[in-house]
PDB file of C-alpha atoms in Angstrom:
ATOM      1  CA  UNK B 219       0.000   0.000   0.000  1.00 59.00           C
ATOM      2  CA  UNK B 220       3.016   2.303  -0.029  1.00 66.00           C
ATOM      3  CA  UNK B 221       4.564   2.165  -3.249  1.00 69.00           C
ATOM      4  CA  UNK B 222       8.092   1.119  -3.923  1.00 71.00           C
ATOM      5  CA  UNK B 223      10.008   0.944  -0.774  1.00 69.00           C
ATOM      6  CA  UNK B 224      13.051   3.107  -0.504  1.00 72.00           C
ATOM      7  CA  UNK B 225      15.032   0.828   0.545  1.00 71.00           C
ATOM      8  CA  UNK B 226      16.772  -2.411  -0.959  1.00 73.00           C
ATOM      9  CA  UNK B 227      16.916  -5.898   1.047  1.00 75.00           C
ATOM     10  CA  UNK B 228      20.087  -7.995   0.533  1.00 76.00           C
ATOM     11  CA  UNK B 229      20.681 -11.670  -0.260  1.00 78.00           C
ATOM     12  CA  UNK B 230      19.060 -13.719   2.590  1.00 80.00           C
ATOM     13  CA  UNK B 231      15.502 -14.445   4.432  1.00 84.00           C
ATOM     14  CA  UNK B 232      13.272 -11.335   4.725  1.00 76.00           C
ATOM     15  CA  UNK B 233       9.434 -11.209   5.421  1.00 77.00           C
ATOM     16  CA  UNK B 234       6.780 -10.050   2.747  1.00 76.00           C
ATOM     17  CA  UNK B 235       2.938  -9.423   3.799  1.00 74.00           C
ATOM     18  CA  UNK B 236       1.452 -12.399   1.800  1.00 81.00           C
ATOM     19  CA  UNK B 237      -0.877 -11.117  -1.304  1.00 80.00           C
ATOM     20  CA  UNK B 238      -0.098  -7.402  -0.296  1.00 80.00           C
ATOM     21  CA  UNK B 239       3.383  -6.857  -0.840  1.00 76.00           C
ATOM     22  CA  UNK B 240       5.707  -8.312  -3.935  1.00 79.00           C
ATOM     23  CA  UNK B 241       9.146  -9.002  -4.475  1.00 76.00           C
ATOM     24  CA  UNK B 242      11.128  -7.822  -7.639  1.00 77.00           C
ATOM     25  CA  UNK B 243      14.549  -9.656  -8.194  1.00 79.00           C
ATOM     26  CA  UNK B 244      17.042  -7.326 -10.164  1.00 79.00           C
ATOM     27  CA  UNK B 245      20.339  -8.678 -10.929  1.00 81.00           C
ATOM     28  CA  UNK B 246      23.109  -6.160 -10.209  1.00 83.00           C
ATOM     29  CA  UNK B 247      25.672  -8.584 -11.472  1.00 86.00           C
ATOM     30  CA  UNK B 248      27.984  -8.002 -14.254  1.00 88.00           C
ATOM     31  CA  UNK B 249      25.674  -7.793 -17.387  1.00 87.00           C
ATOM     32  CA  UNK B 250      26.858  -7.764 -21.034  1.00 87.00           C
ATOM     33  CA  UNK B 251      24.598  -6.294 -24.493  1.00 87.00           C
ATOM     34  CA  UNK B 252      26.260  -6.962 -27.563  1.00 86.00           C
ATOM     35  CA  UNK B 253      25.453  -4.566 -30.816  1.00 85.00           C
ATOM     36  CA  UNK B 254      26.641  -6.718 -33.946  1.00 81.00           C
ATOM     37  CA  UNK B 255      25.941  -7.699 -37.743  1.00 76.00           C
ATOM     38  CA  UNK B 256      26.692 -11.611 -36.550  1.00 69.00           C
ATOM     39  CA  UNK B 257      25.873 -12.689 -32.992  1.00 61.00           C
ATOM     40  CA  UNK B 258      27.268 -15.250 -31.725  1.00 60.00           C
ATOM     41  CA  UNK B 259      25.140 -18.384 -29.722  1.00 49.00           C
ATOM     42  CA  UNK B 260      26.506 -16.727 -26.394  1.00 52.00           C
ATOM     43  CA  UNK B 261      25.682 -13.036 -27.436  1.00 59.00           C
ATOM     44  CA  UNK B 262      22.062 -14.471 -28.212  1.00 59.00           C
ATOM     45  CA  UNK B 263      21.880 -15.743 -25.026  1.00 55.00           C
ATOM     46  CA  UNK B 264      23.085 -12.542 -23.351  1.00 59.00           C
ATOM     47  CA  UNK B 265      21.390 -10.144 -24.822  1.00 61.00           C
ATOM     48  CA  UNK B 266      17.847  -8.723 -23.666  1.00 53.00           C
ATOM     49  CA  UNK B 267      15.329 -10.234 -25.667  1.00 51.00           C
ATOM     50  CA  UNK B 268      17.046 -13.669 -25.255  1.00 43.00           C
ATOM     51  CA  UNK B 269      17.296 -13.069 -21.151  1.00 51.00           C
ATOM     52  CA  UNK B 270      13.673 -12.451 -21.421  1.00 53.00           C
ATOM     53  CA  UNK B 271      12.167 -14.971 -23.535  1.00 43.00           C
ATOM     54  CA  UNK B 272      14.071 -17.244 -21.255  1.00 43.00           C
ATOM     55  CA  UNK B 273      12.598 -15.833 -18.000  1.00 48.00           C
ATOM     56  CA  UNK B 274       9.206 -15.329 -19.230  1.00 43.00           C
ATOM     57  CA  UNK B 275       8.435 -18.638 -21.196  1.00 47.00           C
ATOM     58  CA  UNK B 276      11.058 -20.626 -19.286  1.00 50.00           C
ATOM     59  CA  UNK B 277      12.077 -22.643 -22.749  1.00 56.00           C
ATOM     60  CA  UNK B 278      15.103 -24.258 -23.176  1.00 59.00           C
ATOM     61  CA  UNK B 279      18.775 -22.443 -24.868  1.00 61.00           C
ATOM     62  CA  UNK B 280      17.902 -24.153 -28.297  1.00 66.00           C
ATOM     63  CA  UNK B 281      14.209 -22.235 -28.058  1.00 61.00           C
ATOM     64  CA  UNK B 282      15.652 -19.114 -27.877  1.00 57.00           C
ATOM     65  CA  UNK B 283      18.316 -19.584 -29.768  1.00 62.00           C
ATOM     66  CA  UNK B 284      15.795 -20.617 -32.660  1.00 62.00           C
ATOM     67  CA  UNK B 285      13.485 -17.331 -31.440  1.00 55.00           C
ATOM     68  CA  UNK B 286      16.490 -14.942 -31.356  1.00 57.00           C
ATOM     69  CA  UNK B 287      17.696 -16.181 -35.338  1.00 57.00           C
ATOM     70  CA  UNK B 288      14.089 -15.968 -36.540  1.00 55.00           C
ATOM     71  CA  UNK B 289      13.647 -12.388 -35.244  1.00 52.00           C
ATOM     72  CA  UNK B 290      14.268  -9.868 -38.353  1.00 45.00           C
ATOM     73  CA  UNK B 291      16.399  -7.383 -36.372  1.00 48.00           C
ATOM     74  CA  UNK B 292      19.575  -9.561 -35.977  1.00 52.00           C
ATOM     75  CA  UNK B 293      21.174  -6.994 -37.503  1.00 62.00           C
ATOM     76  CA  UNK B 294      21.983  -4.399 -34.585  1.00 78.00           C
ATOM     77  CA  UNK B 295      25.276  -2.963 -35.398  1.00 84.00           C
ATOM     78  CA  UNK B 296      25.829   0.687 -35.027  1.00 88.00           C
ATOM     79  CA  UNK B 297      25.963   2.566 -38.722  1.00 90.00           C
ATOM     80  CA  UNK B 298      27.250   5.778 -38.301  1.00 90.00           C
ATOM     81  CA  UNK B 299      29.179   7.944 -40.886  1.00 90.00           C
ATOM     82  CA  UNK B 300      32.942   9.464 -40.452  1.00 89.00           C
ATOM     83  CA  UNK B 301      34.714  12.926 -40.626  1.00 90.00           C
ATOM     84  CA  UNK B 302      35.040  12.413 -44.280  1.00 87.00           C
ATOM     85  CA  UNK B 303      31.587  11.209 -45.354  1.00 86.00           C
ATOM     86  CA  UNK B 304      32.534   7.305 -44.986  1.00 87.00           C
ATOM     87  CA  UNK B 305      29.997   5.144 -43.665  1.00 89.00           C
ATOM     88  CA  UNK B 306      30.821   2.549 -41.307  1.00 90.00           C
ATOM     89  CA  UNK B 307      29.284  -0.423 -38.939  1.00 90.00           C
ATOM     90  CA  UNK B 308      30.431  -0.806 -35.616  1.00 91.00           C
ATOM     91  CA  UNK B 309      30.108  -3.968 -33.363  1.00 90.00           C
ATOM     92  CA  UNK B 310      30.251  -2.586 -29.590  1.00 90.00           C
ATOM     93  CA  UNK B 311      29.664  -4.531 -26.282  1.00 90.00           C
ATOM     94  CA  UNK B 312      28.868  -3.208 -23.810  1.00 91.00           C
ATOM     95  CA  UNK B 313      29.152  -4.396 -19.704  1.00 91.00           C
ATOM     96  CA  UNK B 314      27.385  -2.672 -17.197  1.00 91.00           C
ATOM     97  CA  UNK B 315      25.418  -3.771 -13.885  1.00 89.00           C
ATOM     98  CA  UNK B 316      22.909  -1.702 -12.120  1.00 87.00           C
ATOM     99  CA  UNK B 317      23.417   0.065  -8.660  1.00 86.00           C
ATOM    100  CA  UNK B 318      22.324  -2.256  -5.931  1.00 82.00           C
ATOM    101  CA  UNK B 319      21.959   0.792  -3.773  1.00 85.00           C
ATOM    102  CA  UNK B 320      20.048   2.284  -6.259  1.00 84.00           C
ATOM    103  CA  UNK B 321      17.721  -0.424  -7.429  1.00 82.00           C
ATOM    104  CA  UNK B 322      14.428   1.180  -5.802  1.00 80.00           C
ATOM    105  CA  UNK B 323      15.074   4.112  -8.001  1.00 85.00           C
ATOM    106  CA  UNK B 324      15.780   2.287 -11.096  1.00 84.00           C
ATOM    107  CA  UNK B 325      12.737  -0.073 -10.719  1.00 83.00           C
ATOM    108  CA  UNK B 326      10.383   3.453  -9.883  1.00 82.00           C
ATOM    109  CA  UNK B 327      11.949   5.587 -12.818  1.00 85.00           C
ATOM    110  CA  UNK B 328      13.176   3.240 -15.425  1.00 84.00           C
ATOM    111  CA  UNK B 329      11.640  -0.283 -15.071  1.00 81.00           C
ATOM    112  CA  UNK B 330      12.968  -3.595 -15.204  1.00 80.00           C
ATOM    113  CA  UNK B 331      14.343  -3.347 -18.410  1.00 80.00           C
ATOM    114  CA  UNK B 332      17.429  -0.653 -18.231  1.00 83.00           C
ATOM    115  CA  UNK B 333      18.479  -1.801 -21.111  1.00 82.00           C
ATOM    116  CA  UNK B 334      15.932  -1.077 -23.859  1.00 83.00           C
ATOM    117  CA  UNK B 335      15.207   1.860 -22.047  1.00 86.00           C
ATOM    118  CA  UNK B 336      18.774   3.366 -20.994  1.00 88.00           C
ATOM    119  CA  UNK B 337      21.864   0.973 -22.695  1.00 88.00           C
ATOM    120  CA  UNK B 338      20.956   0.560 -25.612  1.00 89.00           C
ATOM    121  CA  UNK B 339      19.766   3.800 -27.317  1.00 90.00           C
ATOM    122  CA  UNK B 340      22.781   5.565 -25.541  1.00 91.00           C
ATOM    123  CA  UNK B 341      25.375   3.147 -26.803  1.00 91.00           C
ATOM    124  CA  UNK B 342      24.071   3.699 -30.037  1.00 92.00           C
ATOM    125  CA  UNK B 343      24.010   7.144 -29.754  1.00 93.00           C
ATOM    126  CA  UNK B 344      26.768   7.909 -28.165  1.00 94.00           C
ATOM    127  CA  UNK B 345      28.718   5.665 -30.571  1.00 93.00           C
ATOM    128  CA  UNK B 346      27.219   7.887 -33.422  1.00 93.00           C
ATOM    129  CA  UNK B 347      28.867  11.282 -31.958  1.00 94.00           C
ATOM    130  CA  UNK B 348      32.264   9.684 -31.568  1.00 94.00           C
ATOM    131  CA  UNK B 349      32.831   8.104 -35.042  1.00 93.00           C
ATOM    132  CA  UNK B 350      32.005  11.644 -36.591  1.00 92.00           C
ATOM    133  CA  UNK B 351      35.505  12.859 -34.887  1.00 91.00           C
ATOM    134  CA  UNK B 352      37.592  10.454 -36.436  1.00 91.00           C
ATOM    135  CA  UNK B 353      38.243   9.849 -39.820  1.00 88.00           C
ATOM    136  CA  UNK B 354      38.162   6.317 -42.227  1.00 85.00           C
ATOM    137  CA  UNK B 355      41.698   6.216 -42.539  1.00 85.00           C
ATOM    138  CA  UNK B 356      42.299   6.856 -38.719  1.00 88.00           C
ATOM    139  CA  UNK B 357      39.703   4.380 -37.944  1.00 87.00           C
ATOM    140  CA  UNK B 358      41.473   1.510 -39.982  1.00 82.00           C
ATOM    141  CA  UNK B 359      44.527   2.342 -37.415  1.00 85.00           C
ATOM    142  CA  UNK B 360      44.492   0.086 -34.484  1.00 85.00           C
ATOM    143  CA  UNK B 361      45.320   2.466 -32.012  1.00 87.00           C
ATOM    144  CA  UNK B 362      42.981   5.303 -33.268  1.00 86.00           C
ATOM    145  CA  UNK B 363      40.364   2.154 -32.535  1.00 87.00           C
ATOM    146  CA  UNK B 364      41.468   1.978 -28.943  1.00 90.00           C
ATOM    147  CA  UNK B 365      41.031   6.121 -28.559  1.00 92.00           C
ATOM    148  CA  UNK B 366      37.550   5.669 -29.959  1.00 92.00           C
ATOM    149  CA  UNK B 367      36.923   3.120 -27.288  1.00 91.00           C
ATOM    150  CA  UNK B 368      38.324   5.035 -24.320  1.00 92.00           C
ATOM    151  CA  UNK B 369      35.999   8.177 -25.313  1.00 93.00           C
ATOM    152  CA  UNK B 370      32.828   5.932 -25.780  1.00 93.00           C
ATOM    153  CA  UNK B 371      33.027   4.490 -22.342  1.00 92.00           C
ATOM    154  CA  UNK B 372      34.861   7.971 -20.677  1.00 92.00           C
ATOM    155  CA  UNK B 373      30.842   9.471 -22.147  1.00 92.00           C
ATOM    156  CA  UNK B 374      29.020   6.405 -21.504  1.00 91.00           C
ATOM    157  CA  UNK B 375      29.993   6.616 -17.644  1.00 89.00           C
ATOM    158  CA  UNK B 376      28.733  10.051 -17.058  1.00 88.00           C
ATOM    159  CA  UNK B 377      25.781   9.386 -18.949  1.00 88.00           C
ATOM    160  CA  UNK B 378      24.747   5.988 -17.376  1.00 86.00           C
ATOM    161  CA  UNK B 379      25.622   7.312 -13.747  1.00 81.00           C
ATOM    162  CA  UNK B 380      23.117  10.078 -14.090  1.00 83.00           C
ATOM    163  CA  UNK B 381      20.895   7.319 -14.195  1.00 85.00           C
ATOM    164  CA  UNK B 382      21.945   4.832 -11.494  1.00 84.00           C
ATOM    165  CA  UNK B 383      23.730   2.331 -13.739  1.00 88.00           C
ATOM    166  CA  UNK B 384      27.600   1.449 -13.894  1.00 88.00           C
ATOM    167  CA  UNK B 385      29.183   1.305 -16.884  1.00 88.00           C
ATOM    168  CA  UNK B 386      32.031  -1.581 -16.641  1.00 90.00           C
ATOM    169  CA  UNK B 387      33.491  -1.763 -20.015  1.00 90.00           C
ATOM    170  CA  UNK B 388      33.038  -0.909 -23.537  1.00 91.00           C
ATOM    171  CA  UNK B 389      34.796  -3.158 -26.265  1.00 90.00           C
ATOM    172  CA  UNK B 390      34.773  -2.534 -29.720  1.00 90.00           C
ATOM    173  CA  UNK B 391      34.290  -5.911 -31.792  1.00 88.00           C
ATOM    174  CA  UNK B 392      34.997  -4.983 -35.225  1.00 87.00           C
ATOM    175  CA  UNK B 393      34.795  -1.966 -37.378  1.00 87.00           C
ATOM    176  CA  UNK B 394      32.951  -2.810 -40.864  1.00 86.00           C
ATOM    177  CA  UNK B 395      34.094   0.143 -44.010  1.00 84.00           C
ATOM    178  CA  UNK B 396      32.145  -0.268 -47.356  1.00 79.00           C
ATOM    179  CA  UNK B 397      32.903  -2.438 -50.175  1.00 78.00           C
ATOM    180  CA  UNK B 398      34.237   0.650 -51.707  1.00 78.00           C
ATOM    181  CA  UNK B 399      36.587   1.808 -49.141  1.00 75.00           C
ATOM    182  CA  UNK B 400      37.792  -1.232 -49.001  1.00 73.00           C
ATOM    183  CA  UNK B 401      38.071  -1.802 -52.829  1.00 76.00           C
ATOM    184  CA  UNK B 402      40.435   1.671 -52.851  1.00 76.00           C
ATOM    185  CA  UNK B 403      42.476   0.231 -50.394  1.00 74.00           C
ATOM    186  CA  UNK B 404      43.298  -2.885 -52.485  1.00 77.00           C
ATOM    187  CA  UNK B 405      43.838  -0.612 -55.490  1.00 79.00           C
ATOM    188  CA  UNK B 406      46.653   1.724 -53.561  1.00 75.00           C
TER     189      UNK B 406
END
């Protein structure tokens, strides 16, 4: 009859008024959303619609394996275009895990599922605004890559604090340039 309590309960036994008050388990573990053009069986399996398929229907790895390759947006890299006009697909994880001292406040303003609602569409559009600093050439440069990846998650943190959740880490899987970038390259 209050609302959301204000405070969080640890691991362990607590007491619950049966049929008046519920419980709502939120993991503040390590969590990891992958953003690719090919995702693996374990990114499936990690990533949100898999984790809830899984928790909602309670089927099996191969079922949502089989749900996760039949959905049409398997797809979810991050296009964005470069200082010279280039476009380009980046593959980002991205680990995070929610404040645990914070979870009463996440659940009231946000909801269960942070990351539809807060990882993802920053990620993607944070992503974005960096790759429009650097150029094609300087992203084919390996260490160019790893400055990209330092100022993703150096934004990233300030943005997901202001929200309650932790940025861990932020890895950059690949960087996909177009079939005619590439084509110049084998030219030169």
């Amino acid at each position: 009859g209050r609302g959301v309590l204000e405070h969080e309960f640890d691991e362990g036994l607590h007491l619950k008024i049966p049929f008046w008050q519920k419980v709502v388990v939120m993991d503040v573990r390590l969590q990891t959303y992958t953003m690719s053009t090919h995702l693996s069986e374990a990114d499936l399996i990690n990533n949100t619609a898999a984790m809830q398929v899984q928790s909602l229907v309670g089927r099996s790895k191969s079922a949502i394996l089989e749900y996760a390759s039949n959905r049409d947006n398997t797809n979810n890299s991050i296009d964005a275009l470069t200082k010279d006009g280039q476009r380009v697909t980046v593959d980002l994880t991205v680990q995070f895990r929610i404040d645990g001292d914070k979870a009463s406040k996440i659940y009231r303003t946000i909801g269960l599922n942070c990351v539809d609602k807060v990882v993802r569409p920053a990620a993607r559009s944070i992503t974005r605004e960096k790759v429009t600093g650097f150029t094609t050439k300087e992203l084919y440069n390996e260490a160019t890559r790893q400055k990209l990846e330092q100022e993703i998650e150096a934004t990233m943190l300030a943005n997901y604090g202001e929200k309650d959740v932790i940025s861990e880490d932020i890895l950059i899987r690949h960087i996909g340039f177009s079939q005619s970038y590439l084509n110049a390259i084998e030219e030169k």
